[in-house]
């Protein structure tokens, strides 16, 4: 193997740069050239690339975002776009690809790898932690830390004003961020897309607690919860709980930025090194991840099936500790 391509795609995640650094360094050690495609799969379609050098990856381990930029490529969704991407691969002489991203990134890798018989290895880079086959995704831990720092601050003002705060966190289909940040920040309740109709129960519970003179608290809701997310939930609570003073904070994209945590840097470094070695061992069509302390491998087709479930013990924990 002489040349590998690498790209970051989908929503950015803190630690993507650390992964790019590890990939490039490992490739260099094996005398493999590293080509970085810009703006996700668009870079492949449009042949928009940079040759990664030592200089390109110096001093990036601590930086959030991605030096290769990212996108959710529309062009790559079509056969025509992927044919152009294949022409790029041929014209540059790329032997294999490493893609860093989430669900959509792995779906693209699975289709493209099969269509044109290109060895593709994926690294889980998303704050959502919703990929099957790995305990953690790169960026999740940093996002959690960002959320709890914010909630700690919100709690100060909530207590001072005797207010109930609804805090909306990211997670269209998955409640991983909501659940773990809820436990870590001592939230009174957490609403996630995985469980239905939680908002009615919450209204009943808060009514009872108000009778016991509870006035302030934190409710964390994932954006994709069936209550409709932060603003719909806040409206519902205001309608049914007139005795509470209720405010909403939508954390939004602040959750995706910032310097990666130690955990994310180590995870990204470990998986970046393994990705190059996996290609050297002729592995293809697999997403890497971690299970306990070990690096895991999952076929793309399995990783993207949306069947990663919330850990039952954590769900129980919030039920007990949120009371
Ligand atoms: O990175 C994943 C994710 O953060 C989701 O949780 C969120 O719904 C989405 O990206 C937001 O994407 P965009 O940046 O396109 O608004």
mmCIF file of C-alpha atoms and ligand atoms in Angstrom, residues 10-13 72 125-128 130 169-174 177 223-224 252-253 255-256, ligand 1:
data_model
loop_
_atom_site.group_PDB
_atom_site.id
_atom_site.type_symbol
_atom_site.label_atom_id
_atom_site.label_comp_id
_atom_site.label_asym_id
_atom_site.label_seq_id
_atom_site.Cartn_x
_atom_site.Cartn_y
_atom_site.Cartn_z
ATOM 1 C CA UNK A 10 -21.034 14.681 8.749
ATOM 2 C CA UNK A 11 -21.213 16.761 11.911
ATOM 3 C CA UNK A 12 -17.766 17.618 13.234
ATOM 4 C CA UNK A 13 -16.665 16.171 16.555
ATOM 5 C CA UNK A 72 -22.938 16.184 4.411
ATOM 6 C CA UNK A 125 -16.538 10.463 14.875
ATOM 7 C CA UNK A 126 -19.770 11.941 16.196
ATOM 8 C CA UNK A 127 -20.865 13.541 19.447
ATOM 9 C CA UNK A 128 -24.082 11.500 19.307
ATOM 10 C CA UNK A 130 -25.226 6.364 18.404
ATOM 11 C CA UNK A 169 -29.352 18.923 24.090
ATOM 12 C CA UNK A 170 -28.478 17.363 20.723
ATOM 13 C CA UNK A 171 -29.719 13.923 19.723
ATOM 14 C CA UNK A 172 -32.252 13.627 16.895
ATOM 15 C CA UNK A 173 -32.745 9.890 17.241
ATOM 16 C CA UNK A 174 -30.663 9.021 20.266
ATOM 17 C CA UNK A 177 -25.982 12.808 25.381
ATOM 18 C CA UNK A 223 -33.933 17.496 20.581
ATOM 19 C CA UNK A 224 -35.602 14.445 18.994
ATOM 20 C CA UNK A 252 -27.203 23.798 20.207
ATOM 21 C CA UNK A 253 -23.874 23.746 18.412
ATOM 22 C CA UNK A 255 -21.927 20.995 22.108
ATOM 23 C CA UNK A 256 -19.903 20.264 18.983
HETATM 24 O O1 LIG B 1 -23.304 15.809 14.899
HETATM 25 C C1 LIG B 1 -24.542 15.162 15.042
HETATM 26 C C2 LIG B 1 -25.551 16.191 15.327
HETATM 27 O O2 LIG B 1 -24.953 16.958 16.291
HETATM 28 C C3 LIG B 1 -26.944 15.827 15.827
HETATM 29 O O3 LIG B 1 -27.056 15.526 17.180
HETATM 30 C C4 LIG B 1 -27.700 17.079 15.470
HETATM 31 O O4 LIG B 1 -29.053 16.805 15.353
HETATM 32 C C5 LIG B 1 -27.095 17.456 14.159
HETATM 33 O O5 LIG B 1 -25.777 16.988 14.192
HETATM 34 C C6 LIG B 1 -27.108 18.922 13.823
HETATM 35 O O6 LIG B 1 -26.587 19.075 12.567
HETATM 36 P P1 LIG B 1 -26.344 20.456 11.819
HETATM 37 O O7 LIG B 1 -25.002 20.926 12.248
HETATM 38 O O8 LIG B 1 -26.374 20.129 10.384
HETATM 39 O O9 LIG B 1 -27.423 21.393 12.258
#
